[in-house]
């Protein structure tokens, strides 16, 4: 949530018109001085790591009337798209930063006039796009206008109760002027040749998300829908133009910063082989009830962390470490244009079925870029599962501010020797844990992995 800047209103009436008259006051008509109120809407800090934001779409156009608490613009932070609201009634007088452009946190992105008559005055004070990046230019604008903060809200997908209408105008299109959709939905629609103006969105405030595009394209999965697009006999065009240089997205910039920051942490890795026959059998029993393998692994990991709190600890200042009071399992999810780690909070205390429902909700919100900051920044231990893609082993990079991350490989039939000297077939998976060696030592990880293996190989406690 952005915070409210304290500021004063600057009168626009020239000072020469307000000097004391030399004539007796008895000969003067009583007058009222009207002061114009022009405020800035600035780029809010939507997360602790955000340094700049990208304008995804303006939900209002210049000249539109705004009510206090009404959403004005959708901003892309390093991990999510969020609505920016106005704290004041007024008119959107001038848009400083257009759609698709970025601006530093705290810089003005639009001007808000108190009355319709002051719109032209606000336009005259609008800096040019190049001046928004100049500190001097920004300072001169700030002298003439007062600043208003923007409230930041993220509406859960479960809060939005879309009404399916047959209208060709989308409810978030402001009367057909503009369609509000997530970046991935726009990209997907472009690939499928779909006109978003005819799509009804199910996201917050009627915003179109990827699943709406898929449904409009015939309820086919993304890959199938793209492949089914008629090509007229011509080969499909490549998704990217080879040989071009593409700048990082806001999310990719955030991932890049985090990965570079992680290089400063002394890490080490420990691997372990776990037999999964019992876990596979349990999964087959509970899959029909909506339980996912991700939830099973998260639950097993959380129960193991209860017995090994040092593996759930974190070091942030290089001088001390914290035994975290909650076990919050972050799970890496690949989304369009980047990577995000939705968090299953208190995974050791939440039952398996609720954990699975929560995971599905988090994934849907992540793909719609609607996660709230606390849903992806509060992890204490991270899982990265490439086993679902058939990868048998890999190493993961430690996220800054956490103590360990576990890379989970695929469970595969393996020939193993039994204790009685016989050869048998068992399903086994490889897990590799990367840990902060300032806090966690080899013996700590070995003990943790032994406990995890015991839970997975005898998973009766997972359903309690």
Short mmCIF file of C-alpha atoms in Angstrom, two decimals:
data_model
loop_
_atom_site.label_atom_id
_atom_site.label_comp_id
_atom_site.label_asym_id
_atom_site.label_seq_id
_atom_site.Cartn_x
_atom_site.Cartn_y
_atom_site.Cartn_z
CA UNK A 1 0.00 0.00 0.00
CA UNK A 2 1.48 3.34 -1.02
CA UNK A 3 1.68 5.99 1.66
CA UNK A 4 0.13 9.43 1.66
CA UNK A 5 2.53 12.33 1.11
CA UNK A 6 1.87 15.47 3.17
CA UNK A 7 1.73 18.56 0.99
CA UNK A 8 0.21 22.00 0.76
CA UNK A 9 -1.81 23.57 -2.00
CA UNK A 10 -0.12 26.34 -3.97
CA UNK A 11 -2.42 29.21 -4.96
CA UNK A 12 -2.37 29.92 -8.69
CA UNK A 13 -3.54 33.54 -8.41
CA UNK A 14 -0.59 35.90 -9.14
CA UNK A 15 0.79 37.59 -6.05
CA UNK A 16 0.56 41.02 -7.72
CA UNK A 17 -3.20 40.70 -7.71
CA UNK A 18 -3.25 40.11 -3.99
CA UNK A 19 -1.25 43.18 -2.83
CA UNK A 20 -2.86 45.54 -0.34
CA UNK A 21 -4.62 48.41 -2.11
CA UNK A 22 -3.60 52.01 -1.43
CA UNK A 23 -7.24 53.09 -1.55
CA UNK A 24 -9.45 53.13 1.55
CA UNK A 25 -11.17 49.85 2.16
CA UNK A 26 -14.54 51.57 2.17
CA UNK A 27 -14.26 52.04 -1.57
CA UNK A 28 -13.51 48.39 -2.30
CA UNK A 29 -15.96 45.67 -3.24
CA UNK A 30 -15.51 42.49 -1.20
CA UNK A 31 -13.87 39.79 -3.35
CA UNK A 32 -13.08 36.10 -2.94
CA UNK A 33 -9.77 34.63 -4.05
CA UNK A 34 -10.21 31.16 -5.55
CA UNK A 35 -7.22 28.85 -5.33
CA UNK A 36 -6.81 26.05 -7.84
CA UNK A 37 -5.92 22.63 -6.55
CA UNK A 38 -3.87 20.53 -8.92
CA UNK A 39 -2.44 17.34 -7.54
CA UNK A 40 -0.01 14.72 -8.72
CA UNK A 41 -0.69 11.00 -8.91
CA UNK A 42 2.70 9.43 -8.43
CA UNK A 43 4.18 6.02 -9.10
CA UNK A 44 3.67 4.07 -5.85
CA UNK A 45 6.04 1.52 -4.34
CA UNK A 46 4.10 -1.72 -4.64
CA UNK A 47 6.79 -3.87 -3.00
CA UNK A 48 9.92 -3.39 -0.92
CA UNK A 49 12.16 -4.17 -3.91
CA UNK A 50 10.34 -2.07 -6.51
CA UNK A 51 12.34 0.83 -7.96
CA UNK A 52 10.17 1.59 -10.97
CA UNK A 53 6.80 0.62 -12.34
CA UNK A 54 5.33 0.15 -15.79
CA UNK A 55 1.96 1.53 -16.82
CA UNK A 56 -0.08 -1.41 -18.10
CA UNK A 57 -3.27 0.50 -18.83
CA UNK A 58 -5.03 3.70 -17.89
CA UNK A 59 -8.55 2.86 -16.75
CA UNK A 60 -9.56 6.50 -17.25
CA UNK A 61 -8.87 8.96 -20.05
CA UNK A 62 -7.93 12.62 -19.80
CA UNK A 63 -10.94 14.69 -18.80
CA UNK A 64 -12.73 11.83 -17.02
CA UNK A 65 -14.22 12.51 -13.62
CA UNK A 66 -12.77 10.55 -10.71
CA UNK A 67 -14.30 9.66 -7.38
CA UNK A 68 -12.29 9.06 -4.24
CA UNK A 69 -11.25 5.40 -4.10
CA UNK A 70 -11.83 4.84 -7.81
CA UNK A 71 -9.19 2.92 -9.78
CA UNK A 72 -7.27 5.11 -12.19
CA UNK A 73 -4.44 3.04 -13.62
CA UNK A 74 -3.02 -0.50 -13.62
CA UNK A 75 0.68 -0.61 -12.74
CA UNK A 76 3.02 -3.54 -13.25
CA UNK A 77 5.34 -4.03 -10.30
CA UNK A 78 8.20 -6.51 -10.17
CA UNK A 79 5.79 -9.39 -9.48
CA UNK A 80 2.17 -8.36 -10.06
CA UNK A 81 -0.27 -5.95 -11.70
CA UNK A 82 -2.02 -3.67 -9.23
CA UNK A 83 -4.74 -1.04 -9.38
CA UNK A 84 -3.86 2.49 -8.29
CA UNK A 85 -6.71 4.45 -6.73
CA UNK A 86 -7.23 8.16 -6.17
CA UNK A 87 -7.58 9.56 -2.67
CA UNK A 88 -9.47 12.60 -3.97
CA UNK A 89 -12.45 13.53 -6.12
CA UNK A 90 -11.56 15.43 -9.25
CA UNK A 91 -10.77 15.13 -12.94
CA UNK A 92 -7.93 13.28 -14.62
CA UNK A 93 -6.43 16.37 -16.21
CA UNK A 94 -3.26 15.08 -17.80
CA UNK A 95 -1.51 11.73 -18.27
CA UNK A 96 2.24 12.18 -17.93
CA UNK A 97 3.37 8.58 -18.39
CA UNK A 98 1.56 6.76 -21.23
CA UNK A 99 0.68 3.07 -21.39
CA UNK A 100 3.68 0.83 -21.91
CA UNK A 101 6.13 3.32 -20.39
CA UNK A 102 7.92 3.07 -17.06
CA UNK A 103 8.59 5.62 -14.35
CA UNK A 104 10.65 5.63 -11.13
CA UNK A 105 8.87 5.14 -7.84
CA UNK A 106 7.73 8.49 -6.48
CA UNK A 107 7.70 10.30 -9.83
CA UNK A 108 4.49 11.87 -11.17
CA UNK A 109 2.51 9.83 -13.66
CA UNK A 110 -0.59 12.04 -13.97
CA UNK A 111 -2.17 15.28 -12.78
CA UNK A 112 -5.53 15.56 -11.03
CA UNK A 113 -7.57 18.76 -11.22
CA UNK A 114 -10.16 19.62 -8.59
CA UNK A 115 -12.64 21.04 -11.12
CA UNK A 116 -13.27 20.72 -14.83
CA UNK A 117 -12.32 24.38 -15.35
CA UNK A 118 -8.80 23.68 -14.08
CA UNK A 119 -8.02 20.93 -16.59
CA UNK A 120 -6.44 23.34 -19.06
CA UNK A 121 -4.34 24.85 -16.28
CA UNK A 122 -3.11 21.39 -15.27
CA UNK A 123 -2.24 20.57 -18.88
CA UNK A 124 -0.06 23.66 -19.03
CA UNK A 125 1.92 22.36 -16.06
CA UNK A 126 2.41 18.89 -17.55
CA UNK A 127 6.11 18.06 -18.02
CA UNK A 128 7.28 16.52 -21.26
CA UNK A 129 7.97 12.75 -21.19
CA UNK A 130 11.72 13.38 -21.22
CA UNK A 131 11.51 15.71 -18.24
CA UNK A 132 9.94 13.07 -16.01
CA UNK A 133 13.28 11.31 -15.81
CA UNK A 134 15.10 14.51 -14.91
CA UNK A 135 15.33 15.28 -11.17
CA UNK A 136 15.50 19.01 -11.87
CA UNK A 137 12.42 18.95 -14.04
CA UNK A 138 10.54 16.85 -11.52
CA UNK A 139 11.47 19.28 -8.77
CA UNK A 140 10.15 22.27 -10.77
CA UNK A 141 6.84 20.55 -11.32
CA UNK A 142 6.57 19.66 -7.65
CA UNK A 143 6.90 23.33 -6.75
CA UNK A 144 3.76 24.15 -8.72
CA UNK A 145 1.52 21.26 -7.83
CA UNK A 146 0.67 19.52 -4.62
CA UNK A 147 1.06 15.80 -4.28
CA UNK A 148 -1.57 13.20 -3.71
CA UNK A 149 -0.77 9.63 -2.91
CA UNK A 150 -2.37 6.71 -4.61
CA UNK A 151 -3.96 3.83 -2.78
CA UNK A 152 -2.93 0.43 -4.04
CA UNK A 153 -5.33 -2.46 -3.95
CA UNK A 154 -5.28 -5.94 -5.32
CA UNK A 155 -8.64 -7.61 -5.66
CA UNK A 156 -8.67 -11.34 -5.24
CA UNK A 157 -10.05 -13.32 -8.12
CA UNK A 158 -12.49 -14.87 -5.69
CA UNK A 159 -13.90 -11.43 -4.84
CA UNK A 160 -14.83 -10.66 -8.40
CA UNK A 161 -18.28 -11.92 -9.28
CA UNK A 162 -18.42 -11.37 -13.02
CA UNK A 163 -21.78 -11.29 -14.71
CA UNK A 164 -21.57 -12.93 -18.11
CA UNK A 165 -23.13 -10.57 -20.62
CA UNK A 166 -23.62 -10.87 -24.34
CA UNK A 167 -22.57 -7.27 -24.89
CA UNK A 168 -19.71 -6.69 -27.30
CA UNK A 169 -18.34 -3.96 -25.04
CA UNK A 170 -16.21 -5.23 -22.20
CA UNK A 171 -17.17 -3.95 -18.73
CA UNK A 172 -13.59 -2.78 -18.15
CA UNK A 173 -13.30 -1.01 -21.49
CA UNK A 174 -14.74 2.33 -20.35
CA UNK A 175 -17.51 2.42 -22.90
CA UNK A 176 -15.50 0.69 -25.59
CA UNK A 177 -12.52 3.10 -25.48
CA UNK A 178 -10.02 0.71 -23.93
CA UNK A 179 -9.94 -2.93 -22.97
CA UNK A 180 -8.28 -3.72 -19.65
CA UNK A 181 -6.44 -7.04 -19.76
CA UNK A 182 -3.41 -8.66 -18.19
CA UNK A 183 -0.17 -8.52 -20.25
CA UNK A 184 -0.27 -12.28 -20.78
CA UNK A 185 -3.90 -12.14 -21.92
CA UNK A 186 -3.02 -9.46 -24.46
CA UNK A 187 -0.07 -11.47 -25.75
CA UNK A 188 -2.14 -14.64 -25.96
CA UNK A 189 -4.96 -12.85 -27.77
CA UNK A 190 -2.48 -11.45 -30.27
CA UNK A 191 -1.07 -14.92 -30.93
CA UNK A 192 -4.57 -16.31 -31.45
CA UNK A 193 -5.78 -13.37 -33.51
CA UNK A 194 -8.57 -12.71 -31.00
CA UNK A 195 -10.28 -9.33 -30.57
CA UNK A 196 -10.37 -8.63 -26.84
CA UNK A 197 -13.32 -6.24 -27.21
CA UNK A 198 -15.60 -9.23 -27.50
CA UNK A 199 -14.20 -11.05 -24.46
CA UNK A 200 -15.84 -10.86 -21.03
CA UNK A 201 -13.23 -10.79 -18.25
CA UNK A 202 -13.40 -12.69 -14.99
CA UNK A 203 -10.55 -10.84 -13.25
CA UNK A 204 -10.78 -7.93 -10.81
CA UNK A 205 -13.01 -5.12 -12.10
CA UNK A 206 -13.81 -7.23 -15.16
CA UNK A 207 -10.18 -7.39 -16.32
CA UNK A 208 -9.48 -10.02 -18.96
CA UNK A 209 -7.05 -12.75 -17.88
CA UNK A 210 -5.51 -15.64 -19.83
CA UNK A 211 -8.27 -18.14 -19.05
CA UNK A 212 -10.87 -15.75 -20.51
CA UNK A 213 -8.92 -15.62 -23.77
CA UNK A 214 -8.63 -19.42 -23.81
CA UNK A 215 -12.38 -19.76 -23.24
CA UNK A 216 -13.14 -17.30 -26.01
CA UNK A 217 -10.81 -19.18 -28.34
CA UNK A 218 -12.85 -22.34 -27.88
CA UNK A 219 -12.03 -23.55 -24.37
CA UNK A 220 -8.79 -25.10 -25.63
CA UNK A 221 -5.55 -25.12 -23.63
CA UNK A 222 -3.02 -22.46 -24.56
CA UNK A 223 -0.77 -24.75 -26.58
CA UNK A 224 -3.68 -26.47 -28.34
CA UNK A 225 -5.42 -23.21 -29.16
CA UNK A 226 -2.26 -21.74 -30.61
CA UNK A 227 -1.61 -24.86 -32.66
CA UNK A 228 -5.19 -24.93 -33.91
CA UNK A 229 -4.97 -21.44 -35.37
CA UNK A 230 -5.45 -21.68 -39.13
CA UNK A 231 -2.28 -20.87 -41.01
CA UNK A 232 -3.47 -21.12 -44.60
CA UNK A 233 -0.85 -23.74 -45.38
CA UNK A 234 2.01 -21.46 -44.37
CA UNK A 235 4.41 -22.51 -41.63
CA UNK A 236 3.77 -21.00 -38.22
CA UNK A 237 5.72 -17.82 -37.52
CA UNK A 238 8.29 -18.02 -34.72
CA UNK A 239 7.22 -16.59 -31.38
CA UNK A 240 10.25 -14.29 -31.32
CA UNK A 241 12.19 -12.46 -33.99
CA UNK A 242 15.60 -14.06 -34.10
CA UNK A 243 18.59 -11.75 -33.83
CA UNK A 244 16.78 -9.04 -31.90
CA UNK A 245 17.72 -7.68 -28.49
CA UNK A 246 14.82 -7.49 -26.05
CA UNK A 247 14.95 -5.43 -22.83
CA UNK A 248 14.05 -7.10 -19.55
CA UNK A 249 10.48 -6.83 -18.36
CA UNK A 250 9.83 -5.41 -14.91
CA UNK A 251 9.62 -8.93 -13.51
CA UNK A 252 12.79 -10.06 -15.27
CA UNK A 253 14.61 -7.06 -13.81
CA UNK A 254 13.48 -8.10 -10.34
CA UNK A 255 14.58 -11.71 -10.92
CA UNK A 256 17.93 -10.48 -12.22
CA UNK A 257 18.52 -8.32 -9.14
CA UNK A 258 17.62 -11.17 -6.81
CA UNK A 259 19.87 -13.66 -8.58
CA UNK A 260 22.84 -11.28 -8.50
CA UNK A 261 22.18 -10.56 -4.82
CA UNK A 262 22.17 -14.29 -4.07
CA UNK A 263 25.77 -14.56 -5.32
CA UNK A 264 26.90 -12.74 -2.18
CA UNK A 265 25.64 -15.60 0.01
CA UNK A 266 28.01 -18.55 0.66
CA UNK A 267 25.95 -21.60 -0.26
CA UNK A 268 26.46 -25.35 -0.41
CA UNK A 269 24.39 -28.24 -1.74
CA UNK A 270 23.34 -31.62 -0.40
CA UNK A 271 21.50 -34.31 -2.40
CA UNK A 272 19.33 -37.20 -1.25
CA UNK A 273 17.45 -40.07 -2.87
CA UNK A 274 13.92 -40.72 -1.60
CA UNK A 275 11.69 -43.70 -2.39
CA UNK A 276 8.24 -42.48 -3.41
CA UNK A 277 6.11 -45.64 -3.79
CA UNK A 278 4.00 -44.87 -0.73
CA UNK A 279 3.63 -41.19 -1.68
CA UNK A 280 2.60 -42.14 -5.22
CA UNK A 281 -0.02 -44.53 -3.85
CA UNK A 282 -1.39 -41.83 -1.52
CA UNK A 283 -1.52 -39.35 -4.38
CA UNK A 284 -3.64 -41.72 -6.45
CA UNK A 285 -6.13 -41.98 -3.57
CA UNK A 286 -6.49 -38.26 -2.89
CA UNK A 287 -6.04 -36.82 -6.40
CA UNK A 288 -9.77 -37.11 -7.09
CA UNK A 289 -10.41 -34.90 -4.05
CA UNK A 290 -8.42 -32.06 -5.57
CA UNK A 291 -5.10 -32.74 -3.85
CA UNK A 292 -2.03 -31.84 -5.89
CA UNK A 293 1.46 -33.31 -5.71
CA UNK A 294 2.74 -29.81 -4.95
CA UNK A 295 0.56 -29.70 -1.84
CA UNK A 296 1.79 -33.15 -0.77
CA UNK A 297 5.45 -32.12 -1.14
CA UNK A 298 4.85 -28.80 0.61
CA UNK A 299 3.08 -30.51 3.51
CA UNK A 300 5.82 -33.13 3.87
CA UNK A 301 8.51 -30.45 3.77
CA UNK A 302 6.72 -28.33 6.37
CA UNK A 303 6.35 -31.26 8.77
CA UNK A 304 10.07 -31.99 8.42
CA UNK A 305 10.94 -28.34 9.07
CA UNK A 306 9.00 -28.46 12.35
CA UNK A 307 11.69 -30.84 13.63
CA UNK A 308 14.58 -28.86 12.12
CA UNK A 309 13.88 -25.15 12.71
CA UNK A 310 17.41 -24.07 11.75
CA UNK A 311 16.69 -25.10 8.14
CA UNK A 312 13.69 -22.77 8.25
CA UNK A 313 15.78 -19.87 9.57
CA UNK A 314 17.12 -16.89 7.66
CA UNK A 315 20.05 -14.47 7.76
CA UNK A 316 19.56 -10.98 6.36
CA UNK A 317 22.27 -8.77 7.85
CA UNK A 318 25.23 -11.16 7.88
CA UNK A 319 25.57 -10.75 11.65
CA UNK A 320 22.61 -12.69 13.04
CA UNK A 321 19.89 -15.08 11.97
CA UNK A 322 16.22 -15.54 12.80
CA UNK A 323 14.37 -18.70 13.74
CA UNK A 324 11.21 -17.93 11.80
CA UNK A 325 8.02 -18.38 13.83
CA UNK A 326 6.01 -19.58 10.81
CA UNK A 327 6.72 -22.25 8.24
CA UNK A 328 5.76 -20.64 4.93
CA UNK A 329 6.55 -22.80 1.90
CA UNK A 330 7.23 -20.79 -1.26
CA UNK A 331 6.91 -22.75 -4.50
CA UNK A 332 8.50 -21.54 -7.74
CA UNK A 333 6.02 -21.07 -10.59
CA UNK A 334 6.96 -20.16 -14.16
CA UNK A 335 4.65 -17.54 -15.63
CA UNK A 336 4.74 -15.55 -18.82
CA UNK A 337 7.80 -13.32 -18.75
CA UNK A 338 9.30 -14.48 -15.50
CA UNK A 339 9.19 -16.47 -12.30
CA UNK A 340 7.28 -16.02 -9.05
CA UNK A 341 7.08 -17.93 -5.77
CA UNK A 342 3.55 -18.00 -4.31
CA UNK A 343 3.61 -18.82 -0.60
CA UNK A 344 1.64 -21.49 1.27
CA UNK A 345 1.52 -19.90 4.70
CA UNK A 346 1.62 -22.04 7.85
CA UNK A 347 1.86 -25.17 5.71
CA UNK A 348 2.57 -27.33 8.76
CA UNK A 349 -0.74 -26.34 10.37
CA UNK A 350 -3.11 -26.31 7.38
CA UNK A 351 -4.70 -29.61 6.37
CA UNK A 352 -3.76 -31.17 3.04
CA UNK A 353 -7.10 -30.47 1.33
CA UNK A 354 -7.19 -26.79 2.32
CA UNK A 355 -3.56 -26.50 1.28
CA UNK A 356 -4.41 -27.83 -2.18
CA UNK A 357 -7.31 -25.42 -2.60
CA UNK A 358 -5.11 -22.54 -1.51
CA UNK A 359 -2.40 -23.59 -3.96
CA UNK A 360 -4.83 -23.60 -6.87
CA UNK A 361 -6.02 -20.13 -5.90
CA UNK A 362 -2.46 -18.82 -5.67
CA UNK A 363 -1.49 -20.25 -9.06
CA UNK A 364 -4.55 -18.69 -10.72
CA UNK A 365 -3.74 -15.33 -9.17
CA UNK A 366 -0.06 -15.63 -10.11
CA UNK A 367 -0.87 -16.29 -13.77
CA UNK A 368 -3.28 -13.35 -13.76
CA UNK A 369 -0.53 -11.27 -12.06
CA UNK A 370 -2.89 -10.50 -9.18
CA UNK A 371 -0.91 -11.80 -6.19
CA UNK A 372 -0.72 -9.47 -3.23
CA UNK A 373 2.81 -8.79 -1.89
CA UNK A 374 2.33 -10.92 1.22
CA UNK A 375 1.42 -13.85 -1.03
CA UNK A 376 4.86 -14.00 -2.65
CA UNK A 377 7.32 -12.27 -0.29
CA UNK A 378 6.82 -14.15 2.99
CA UNK A 379 8.35 -17.53 2.17
CA UNK A 380 10.75 -19.07 4.70
CA UNK A 381 11.68 -22.15 2.66
CA UNK A 382 11.39 -22.61 -1.10
CA UNK A 383 10.52 -25.59 -3.32
CA UNK A 384 11.40 -25.76 -7.00
CA UNK A 385 9.85 -28.76 -8.75
CA UNK A 386 11.07 -29.52 -12.27
CA UNK A 387 10.25 -33.18 -11.77
CA UNK A 388 6.87 -32.56 -13.37
CA UNK A 389 8.78 -31.91 -16.61
CA UNK A 390 10.76 -35.12 -16.36
CA UNK A 391 13.94 -33.50 -15.02
CA UNK A 392 15.65 -36.05 -12.78
CA UNK A 393 18.03 -33.71 -10.91
CA UNK A 394 19.06 -30.06 -10.81
CA UNK A 395 20.33 -27.37 -8.47
CA UNK A 396 18.33 -24.28 -7.49
CA UNK A 397 19.62 -20.79 -6.66
CA UNK A 398 18.93 -19.62 -3.11
CA UNK A 399 16.42 -16.72 -2.97
CA UNK A 400 17.77 -13.76 -0.95
CA UNK A 401 16.51 -13.58 2.61
CA UNK A 402 15.86 -17.31 3.01
CA UNK A 403 17.93 -20.14 4.42
CA UNK A 404 17.34 -22.94 1.94
CA UNK A 405 15.70 -24.02 -1.29
CA UNK A 406 15.01 -27.61 -2.36
CA UNK A 407 15.11 -28.76 -5.99
CA UNK A 408 12.79 -31.72 -6.60
CA UNK A 409 13.43 -34.11 -9.48
CA UNK A 410 11.11 -36.60 -11.16
CA UNK A 411 10.12 -39.86 -9.50
CA UNK A 412 11.32 -42.69 -11.74
CA UNK A 413 11.32 -46.50 -11.60
CA UNK A 414 14.77 -47.56 -10.42
CA UNK A 415 16.48 -50.90 -9.90
CA UNK A 416 17.63 -51.11 -6.30
CA UNK A 417 19.25 -53.71 -4.11
CA UNK A 418 17.22 -54.87 -1.11
CA UNK A 419 18.59 -55.66 2.33
CA UNK A 420 18.36 -59.39 1.70
CA UNK A 421 20.56 -59.11 -1.37
CA UNK A 422 17.78 -59.22 -3.93
CA UNK A 423 17.18 -56.76 -6.77
CA UNK A 424 13.88 -54.94 -6.85
CA UNK A 425 12.12 -52.05 -8.60
CA UNK A 426 11.19 -48.90 -6.68
CA UNK A 427 10.11 -45.39 -7.60
CA UNK A 428 12.75 -42.91 -6.48
CA UNK A 429 13.33 -39.18 -6.79
CA UNK A 430 16.37 -37.01 -6.28
CA UNK A 431 16.18 -33.87 -4.15
CA UNK A 432 18.98 -31.31 -3.86
CA UNK A 433 18.97 -28.63 -1.19
CA UNK A 434 20.90 -25.37 -1.58
CA UNK A 435 21.47 -23.67 1.78
CA UNK A 436 23.05 -20.59 3.37
CA UNK A 437 26.25 -21.92 4.94
CA UNK A 438 26.44 -18.99 7.35
CA UNK A 439 23.48 -20.45 9.23
CA UNK A 440 22.92 -24.03 8.08
CA UNK A 441 25.60 -26.71 8.09
CA UNK A 442 25.95 -30.06 6.36
CA UNK A 443 24.82 -32.06 9.38
CA UNK A 444 21.69 -29.89 9.64
CA UNK A 445 20.68 -30.62 6.07
CA UNK A 446 21.49 -34.31 6.37
CA UNK A 447 19.23 -34.64 9.41
CA UNK A 448 16.46 -32.66 7.72
CA UNK A 449 16.60 -34.82 4.59
CA UNK A 450 16.49 -38.01 6.63
CA UNK A 451 13.33 -36.76 8.36
CA UNK A 452 11.79 -35.71 5.03
CA UNK A 453 12.53 -39.14 3.54
CA UNK A 454 10.86 -40.85 6.51
CA UNK A 455 7.72 -38.72 6.08
CA UNK A 456 7.52 -39.32 2.31
CA UNK A 457 8.21 -43.04 2.58
CA UNK A 458 5.55 -43.40 5.30
CA UNK A 459 3.12 -40.54 4.52
CA UNK A 460 0.30 -41.38 6.94
CA UNK A 461 0.79 -38.06 8.77
CA UNK A 462 0.19 -36.00 5.64
CA UNK A 463 -3.57 -36.51 5.71
CA UNK A 464 -4.08 -35.84 9.41
#
